[in-house]
Short mmCIF file of C-alpha atoms in Angstrom, two decimals:
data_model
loop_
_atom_site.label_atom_id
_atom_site.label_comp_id
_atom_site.label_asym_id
_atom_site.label_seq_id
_atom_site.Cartn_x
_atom_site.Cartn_y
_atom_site.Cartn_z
CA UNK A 1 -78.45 -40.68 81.75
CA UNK A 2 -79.05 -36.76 80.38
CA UNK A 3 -76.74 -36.42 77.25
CA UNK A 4 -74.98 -33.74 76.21
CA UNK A 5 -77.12 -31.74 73.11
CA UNK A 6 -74.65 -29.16 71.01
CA UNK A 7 -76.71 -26.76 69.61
CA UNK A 8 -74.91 -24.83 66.84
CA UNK A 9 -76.04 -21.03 65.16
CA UNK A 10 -74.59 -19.00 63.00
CA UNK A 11 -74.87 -15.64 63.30
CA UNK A 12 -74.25 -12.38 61.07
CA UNK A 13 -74.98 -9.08 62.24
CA UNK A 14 -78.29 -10.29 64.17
CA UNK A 15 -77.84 -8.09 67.27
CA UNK A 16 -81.62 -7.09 66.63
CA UNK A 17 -83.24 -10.55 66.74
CA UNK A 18 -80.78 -13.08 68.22
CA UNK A 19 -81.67 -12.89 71.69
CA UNK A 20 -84.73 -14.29 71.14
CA UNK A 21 -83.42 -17.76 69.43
CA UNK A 22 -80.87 -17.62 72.41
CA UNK A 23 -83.83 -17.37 75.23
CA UNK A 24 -85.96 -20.11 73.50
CA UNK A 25 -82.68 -21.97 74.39
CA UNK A 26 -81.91 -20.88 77.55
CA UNK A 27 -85.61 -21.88 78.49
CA UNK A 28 -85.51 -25.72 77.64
CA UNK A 29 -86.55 -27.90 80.36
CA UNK A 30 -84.14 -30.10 78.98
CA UNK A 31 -81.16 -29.00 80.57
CA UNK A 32 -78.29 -30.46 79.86
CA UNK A 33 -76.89 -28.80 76.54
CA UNK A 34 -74.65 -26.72 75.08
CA UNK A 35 -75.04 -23.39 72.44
CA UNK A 36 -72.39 -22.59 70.21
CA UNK A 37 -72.54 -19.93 68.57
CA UNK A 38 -70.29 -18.98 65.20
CA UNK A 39 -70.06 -15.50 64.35
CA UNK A 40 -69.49 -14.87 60.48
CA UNK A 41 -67.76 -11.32 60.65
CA UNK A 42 -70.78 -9.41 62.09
CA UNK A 43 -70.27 -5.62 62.00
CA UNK A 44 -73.28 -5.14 64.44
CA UNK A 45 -73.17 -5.84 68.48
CA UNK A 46 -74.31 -9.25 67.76
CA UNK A 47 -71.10 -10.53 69.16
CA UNK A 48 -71.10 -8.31 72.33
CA UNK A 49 -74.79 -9.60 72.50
CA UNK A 50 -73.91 -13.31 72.44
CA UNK A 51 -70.89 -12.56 75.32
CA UNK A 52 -73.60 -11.43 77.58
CA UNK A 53 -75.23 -14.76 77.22
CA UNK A 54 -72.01 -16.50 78.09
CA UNK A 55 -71.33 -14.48 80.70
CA UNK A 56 -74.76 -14.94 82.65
CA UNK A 57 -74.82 -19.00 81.55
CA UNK A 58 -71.58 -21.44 80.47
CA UNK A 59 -73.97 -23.03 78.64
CA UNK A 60 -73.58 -20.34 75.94
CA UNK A 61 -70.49 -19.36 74.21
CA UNK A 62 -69.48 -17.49 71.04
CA UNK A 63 -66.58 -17.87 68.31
CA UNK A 64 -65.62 -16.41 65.35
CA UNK A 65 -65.07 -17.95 61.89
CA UNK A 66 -61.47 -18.91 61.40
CA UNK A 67 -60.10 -16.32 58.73
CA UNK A 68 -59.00 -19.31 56.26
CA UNK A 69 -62.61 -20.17 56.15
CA UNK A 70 -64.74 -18.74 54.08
CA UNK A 71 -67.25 -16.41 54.92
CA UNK A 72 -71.11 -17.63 54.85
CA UNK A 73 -73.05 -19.74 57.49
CA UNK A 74 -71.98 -23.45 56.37
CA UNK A 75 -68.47 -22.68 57.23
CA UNK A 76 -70.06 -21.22 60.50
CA UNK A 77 -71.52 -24.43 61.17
CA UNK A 78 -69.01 -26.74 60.39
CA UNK A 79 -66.57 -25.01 62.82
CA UNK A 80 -69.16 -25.21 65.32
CA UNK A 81 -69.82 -29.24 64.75
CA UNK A 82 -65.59 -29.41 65.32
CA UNK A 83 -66.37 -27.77 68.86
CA UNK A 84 -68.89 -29.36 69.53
CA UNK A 85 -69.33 -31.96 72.62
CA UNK A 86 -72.62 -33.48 72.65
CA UNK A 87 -73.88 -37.00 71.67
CA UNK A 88 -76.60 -35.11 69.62
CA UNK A 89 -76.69 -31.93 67.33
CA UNK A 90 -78.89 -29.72 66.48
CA UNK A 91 -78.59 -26.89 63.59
CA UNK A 92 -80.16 -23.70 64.31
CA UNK A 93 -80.63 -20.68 62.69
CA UNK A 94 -79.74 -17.15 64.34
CA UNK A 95 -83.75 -16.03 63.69
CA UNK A 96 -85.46 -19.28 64.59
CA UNK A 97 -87.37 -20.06 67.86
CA UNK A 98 -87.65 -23.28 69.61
CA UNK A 99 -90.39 -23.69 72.02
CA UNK A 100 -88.92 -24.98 75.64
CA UNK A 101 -90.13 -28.33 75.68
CA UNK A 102 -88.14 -28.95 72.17
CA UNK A 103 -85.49 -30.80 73.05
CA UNK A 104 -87.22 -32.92 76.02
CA UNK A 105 -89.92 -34.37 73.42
CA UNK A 106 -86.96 -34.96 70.89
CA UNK A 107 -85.28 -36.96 73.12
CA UNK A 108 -87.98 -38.71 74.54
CA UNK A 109 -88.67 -40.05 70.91
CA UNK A 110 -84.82 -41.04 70.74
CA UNK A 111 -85.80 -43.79 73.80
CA UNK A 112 -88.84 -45.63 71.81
CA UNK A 113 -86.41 -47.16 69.53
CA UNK A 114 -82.75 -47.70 70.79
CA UNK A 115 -80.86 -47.61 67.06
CA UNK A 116 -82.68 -44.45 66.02
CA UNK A 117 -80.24 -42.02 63.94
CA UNK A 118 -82.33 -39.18 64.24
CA UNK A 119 -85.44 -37.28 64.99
CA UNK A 120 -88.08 -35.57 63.01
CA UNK A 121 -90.39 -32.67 64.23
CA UNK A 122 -92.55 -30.20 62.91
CA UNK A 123 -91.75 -26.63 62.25
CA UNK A 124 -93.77 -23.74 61.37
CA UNK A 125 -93.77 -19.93 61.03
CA UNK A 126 -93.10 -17.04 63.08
CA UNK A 127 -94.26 -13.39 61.10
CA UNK A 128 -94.34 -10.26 62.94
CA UNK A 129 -94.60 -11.56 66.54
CA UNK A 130 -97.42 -14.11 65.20
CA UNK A 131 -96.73 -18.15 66.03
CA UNK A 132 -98.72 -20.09 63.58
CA UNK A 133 -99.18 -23.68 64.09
CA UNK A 134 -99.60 -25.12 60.84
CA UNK A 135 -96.59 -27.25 60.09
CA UNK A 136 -94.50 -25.81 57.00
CA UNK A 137 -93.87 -29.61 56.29
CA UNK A 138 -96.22 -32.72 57.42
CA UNK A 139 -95.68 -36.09 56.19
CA UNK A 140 -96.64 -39.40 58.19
CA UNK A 141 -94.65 -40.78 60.90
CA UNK A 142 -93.87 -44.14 59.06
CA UNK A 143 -92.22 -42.44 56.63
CA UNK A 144 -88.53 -44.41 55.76
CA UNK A 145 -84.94 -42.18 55.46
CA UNK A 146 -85.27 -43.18 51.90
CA UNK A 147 -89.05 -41.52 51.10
CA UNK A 148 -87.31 -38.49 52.61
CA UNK A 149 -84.43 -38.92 50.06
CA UNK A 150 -86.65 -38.52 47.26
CA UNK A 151 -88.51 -35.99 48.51
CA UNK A 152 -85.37 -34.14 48.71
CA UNK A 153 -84.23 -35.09 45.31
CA UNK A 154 -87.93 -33.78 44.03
CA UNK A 155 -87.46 -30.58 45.94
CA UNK A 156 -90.57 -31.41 48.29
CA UNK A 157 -88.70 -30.58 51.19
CA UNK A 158 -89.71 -32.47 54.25
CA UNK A 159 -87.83 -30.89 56.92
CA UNK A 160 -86.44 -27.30 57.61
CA UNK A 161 -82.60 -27.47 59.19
CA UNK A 162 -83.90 -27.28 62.32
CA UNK A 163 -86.23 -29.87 62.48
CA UNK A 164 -83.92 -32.57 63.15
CA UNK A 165 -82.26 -33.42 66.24
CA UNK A 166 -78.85 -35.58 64.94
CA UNK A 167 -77.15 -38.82 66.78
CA UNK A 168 -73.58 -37.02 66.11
CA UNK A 169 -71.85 -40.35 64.68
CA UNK A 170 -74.37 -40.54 62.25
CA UNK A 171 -73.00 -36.82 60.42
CA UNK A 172 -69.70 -37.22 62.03
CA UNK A 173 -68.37 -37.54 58.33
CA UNK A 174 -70.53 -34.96 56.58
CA UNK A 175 -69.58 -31.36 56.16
CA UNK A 176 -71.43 -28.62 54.83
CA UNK A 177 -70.14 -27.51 51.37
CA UNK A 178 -68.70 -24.27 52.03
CA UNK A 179 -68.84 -23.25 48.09
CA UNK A 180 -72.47 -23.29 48.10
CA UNK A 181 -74.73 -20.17 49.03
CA UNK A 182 -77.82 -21.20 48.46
CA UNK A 183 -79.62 -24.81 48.70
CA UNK A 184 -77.06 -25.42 51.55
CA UNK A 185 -79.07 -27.40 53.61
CA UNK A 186 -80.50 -29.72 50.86
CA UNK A 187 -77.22 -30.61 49.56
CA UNK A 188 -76.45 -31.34 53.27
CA UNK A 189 -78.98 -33.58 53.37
CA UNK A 190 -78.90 -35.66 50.02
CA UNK A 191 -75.25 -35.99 50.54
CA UNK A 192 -76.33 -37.59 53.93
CA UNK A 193 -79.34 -39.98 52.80
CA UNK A 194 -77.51 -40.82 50.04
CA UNK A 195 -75.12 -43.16 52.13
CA UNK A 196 -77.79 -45.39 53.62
CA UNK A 197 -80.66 -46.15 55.07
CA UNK A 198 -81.20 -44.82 59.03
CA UNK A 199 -83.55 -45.78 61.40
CA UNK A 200 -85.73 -42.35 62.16
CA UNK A 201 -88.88 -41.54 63.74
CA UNK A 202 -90.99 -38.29 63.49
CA UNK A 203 -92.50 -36.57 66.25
CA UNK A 204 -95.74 -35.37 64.27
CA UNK A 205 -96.05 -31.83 66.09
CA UNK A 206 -94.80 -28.11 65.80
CA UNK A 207 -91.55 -27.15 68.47
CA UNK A 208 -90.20 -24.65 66.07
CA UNK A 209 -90.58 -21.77 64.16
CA UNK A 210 -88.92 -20.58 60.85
CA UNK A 211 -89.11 -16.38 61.06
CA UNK A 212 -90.94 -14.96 57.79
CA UNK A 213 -89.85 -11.18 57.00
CA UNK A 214 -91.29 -9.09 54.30
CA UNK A 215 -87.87 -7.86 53.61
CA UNK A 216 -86.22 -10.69 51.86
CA UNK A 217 -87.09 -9.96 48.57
CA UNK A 218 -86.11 -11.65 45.39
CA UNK A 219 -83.57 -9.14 44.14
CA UNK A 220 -81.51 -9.13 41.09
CA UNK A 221 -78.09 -10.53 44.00
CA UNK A 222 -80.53 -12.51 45.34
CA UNK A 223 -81.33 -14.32 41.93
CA UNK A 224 -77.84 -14.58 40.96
CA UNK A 225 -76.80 -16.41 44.11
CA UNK A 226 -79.50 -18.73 43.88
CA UNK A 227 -78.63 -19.40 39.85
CA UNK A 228 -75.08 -20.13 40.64
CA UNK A 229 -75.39 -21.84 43.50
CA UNK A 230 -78.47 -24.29 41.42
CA UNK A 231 -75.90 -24.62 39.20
CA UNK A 232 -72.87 -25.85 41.48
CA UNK A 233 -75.32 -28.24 43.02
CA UNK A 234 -76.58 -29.37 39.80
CA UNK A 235 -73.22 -30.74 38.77
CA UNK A 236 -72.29 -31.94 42.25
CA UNK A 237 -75.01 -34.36 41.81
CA UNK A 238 -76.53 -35.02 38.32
CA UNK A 239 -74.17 -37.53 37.20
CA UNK A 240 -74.29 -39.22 40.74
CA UNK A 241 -75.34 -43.21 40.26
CA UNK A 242 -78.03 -42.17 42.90
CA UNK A 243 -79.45 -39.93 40.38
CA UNK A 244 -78.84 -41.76 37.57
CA UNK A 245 -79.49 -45.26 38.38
CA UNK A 246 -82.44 -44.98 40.97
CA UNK A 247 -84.15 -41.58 41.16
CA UNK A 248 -83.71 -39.72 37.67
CA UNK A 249 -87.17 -38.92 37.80
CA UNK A 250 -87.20 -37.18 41.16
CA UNK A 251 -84.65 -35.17 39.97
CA UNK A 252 -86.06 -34.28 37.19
CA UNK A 253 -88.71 -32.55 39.10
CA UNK A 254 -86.10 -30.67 41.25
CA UNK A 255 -84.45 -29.62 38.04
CA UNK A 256 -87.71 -28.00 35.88
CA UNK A 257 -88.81 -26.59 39.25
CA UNK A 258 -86.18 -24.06 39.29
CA UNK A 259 -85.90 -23.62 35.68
CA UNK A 260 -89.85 -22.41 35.50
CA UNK A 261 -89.81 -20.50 38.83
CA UNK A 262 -85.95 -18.90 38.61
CA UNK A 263 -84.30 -19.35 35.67
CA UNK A 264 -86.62 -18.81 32.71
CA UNK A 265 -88.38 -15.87 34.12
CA UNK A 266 -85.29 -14.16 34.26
CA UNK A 267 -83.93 -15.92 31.04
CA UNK A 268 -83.46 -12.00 30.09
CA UNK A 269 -80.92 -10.95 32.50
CA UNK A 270 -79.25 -14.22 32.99
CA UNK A 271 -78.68 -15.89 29.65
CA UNK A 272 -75.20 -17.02 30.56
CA UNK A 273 -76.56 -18.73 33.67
CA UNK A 274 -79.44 -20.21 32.11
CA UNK A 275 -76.88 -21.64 29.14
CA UNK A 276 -74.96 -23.40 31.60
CA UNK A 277 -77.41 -24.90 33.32
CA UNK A 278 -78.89 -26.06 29.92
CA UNK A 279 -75.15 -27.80 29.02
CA UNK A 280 -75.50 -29.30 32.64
CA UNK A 281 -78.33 -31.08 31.74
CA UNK A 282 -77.85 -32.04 27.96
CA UNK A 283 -74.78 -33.31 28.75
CA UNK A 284 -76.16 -36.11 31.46
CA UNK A 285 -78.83 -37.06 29.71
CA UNK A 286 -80.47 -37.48 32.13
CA UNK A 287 -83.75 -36.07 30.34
CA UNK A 288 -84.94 -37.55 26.70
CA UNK A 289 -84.97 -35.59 23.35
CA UNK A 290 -88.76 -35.47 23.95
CA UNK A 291 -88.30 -33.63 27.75
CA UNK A 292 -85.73 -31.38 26.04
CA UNK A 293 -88.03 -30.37 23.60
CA UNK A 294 -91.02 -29.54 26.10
CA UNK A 295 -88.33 -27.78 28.31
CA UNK A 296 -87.64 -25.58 25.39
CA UNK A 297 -90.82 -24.66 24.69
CA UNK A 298 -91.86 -23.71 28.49
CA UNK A 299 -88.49 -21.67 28.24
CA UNK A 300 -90.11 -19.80 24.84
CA UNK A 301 -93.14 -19.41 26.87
CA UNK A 302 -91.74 -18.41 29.97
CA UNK A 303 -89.02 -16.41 28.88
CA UNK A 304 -90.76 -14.84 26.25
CA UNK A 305 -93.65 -13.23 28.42
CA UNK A 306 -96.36 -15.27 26.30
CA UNK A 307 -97.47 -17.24 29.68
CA UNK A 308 -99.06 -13.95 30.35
CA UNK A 309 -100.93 -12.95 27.43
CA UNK A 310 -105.03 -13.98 27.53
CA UNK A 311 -107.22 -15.17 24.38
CA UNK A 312 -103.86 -16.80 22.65
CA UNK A 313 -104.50 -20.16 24.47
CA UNK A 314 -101.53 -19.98 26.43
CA UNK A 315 -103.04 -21.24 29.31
CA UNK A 316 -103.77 -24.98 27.63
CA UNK A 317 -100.43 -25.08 26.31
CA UNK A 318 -98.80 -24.40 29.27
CA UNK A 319 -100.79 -26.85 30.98
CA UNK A 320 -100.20 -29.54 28.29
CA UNK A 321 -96.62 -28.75 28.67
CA UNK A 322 -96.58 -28.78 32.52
CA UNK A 323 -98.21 -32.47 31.71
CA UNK A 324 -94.95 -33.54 30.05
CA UNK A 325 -92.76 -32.53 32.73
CA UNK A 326 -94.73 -33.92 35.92
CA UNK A 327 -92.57 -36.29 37.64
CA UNK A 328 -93.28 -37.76 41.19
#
């Protein structure tokens, strides 16, 4: 028995690099899948590019966001997961490369245990026609779905989105949240190993690649984006009994993450943000009078410039406050 694998892309004005995720497909000795691939309102040729795949191979085809959907690549996806036919997914990005044998060793992992929900493998980088091997994240194989959990809840990512190969009726109820720009595919994933524990194994070994460009720089859209979107998530799941009653701690260390490396260093330009994130968290309480007042003082420090300044002894304070805040 071969089943059916849905592989599902996004795409938005890719025409430049999208044939090369779509030959990494067409080249799996695995056979027996199927690409769909969304287009979110490209203004390129990456459509007429995708059609030509289609047209040489059934295996492909494109479609186009429905117009009531809203634009952005989690709406992409979750129209392709509605087409979709296969007894497994895969999420795939319109820039990232599998290597042929992908799929194959994925499944092959799928028949060691016969309850398995889904499959782990390693993924690393791809940067200006250079493969690397090391893994972008390595943890060990007996890892449990609920050390992955808090990893995600700590922000130590242990997967990229296309490092997992899916049983479809384990996501069948799970949708990508469609308001959220950035920190998609982490929500995606706490909202999934939230609900239980699975059965999953890890394939400790690179059949990816996650393209790096010099061009995505953190501009001032960028920032905002990632500020509003930290703050959607942040009340989508603070108050959550998962959070509350089990991991506060892990979140915790999701939470000053971002404050230290987004919003404080930009306290300047984004005081509203930063203020609303601040009420997010005061009002859980999920962090003690004691943590606020450390997190105020890193935001003096931070936002202030004074992390920067030699022969003050900024340096041991920030350490000593770092201290405060370390959470596993």
């Amino acid at each position: 028995m071969n089943p059916l694998v849905s592989v599902i892309i996004p795409a938005y004005n890719r025409s430049q690099l999208i044939s090369e995720t779509l030959n990494s497909v067409s080249v799996q000795t695995y056979t027996n899948w199927e690409c769909i691939v969304v287009d979110d309102g490209s203004i390129d040729n990456t459509v007429d590019v995708i059609k030509n795949y289609s047209v040489k191979d059934s295996r492909f085809s494109v479609y186009k966001r429905p117009l009531e959907s809203p634009k952005g690549a989690n709406a992409c996806r979750n129209y392709g997961f509605k087409l979709s036919k296969g007894y497994y997914i895969l999420f795939l990005d319109s820039d990232d490369i599998l290597k042929n044998t992908c799929l194959e060793k994925r499944l092959n992992v799928f028949k060691t245990l016969e309850k398995t929900d889904f499959v782990l493998a390693n993924s690393s980088y791809i940067k200006d026609g250079v493969f690397y091997n090391k893994p972008i994240c390595e943890f060990p194989t007996d890892y449990k779905s609920e050390d992955y959990f808090k990893l995600f809840l700590s922000y130590k990512l242990p997967w990229t989105i296309m490092s997992v190969l899916w049983k479809k009726e384990v996501i069948q109820g799970f949708k990508f949240d469609e308001n959220l720009t950035r920190l998609q595919d982490i929500d995606y994933h706490i909202s999934i190993l939230s609900k239980r524990n699975y059965n999953v194994l890890r394939l400790n070994e690179v059949d990816s690649y996650y393209r790096v460009e010099d061009s995505k720089v953190l501009n001032q859209s960028h920032i905002l984006k990632v500020l509003n979107s930290f703050n959607y998530f942040l009340k989508k799941h603070i108050n959550q009994a998962y959070i509350q009653e089990r991991y506060p701690n892990n979140f915790k260390g999701f939470i000053v993450f971002f404050l230290t490396h987004y919003l404080y260093p930009n306290i300047k330009s984004y005081k509203l943000e930063v203020k609303k994130t601040e009420d997010i968290i005061k009002a859980s309480k999920i962090f003690s009078f004691r943590e606020l007042g450390l997190l105020s003082a890193q935001k003096l420090l931070i936002g202030s410039g004074l992390i920067n300044k030699k022969g003050l002894g900024m340096n041991r304070i920030n350490k000593f406050l770092k201290k405060g805040l370390m959470y596993e």
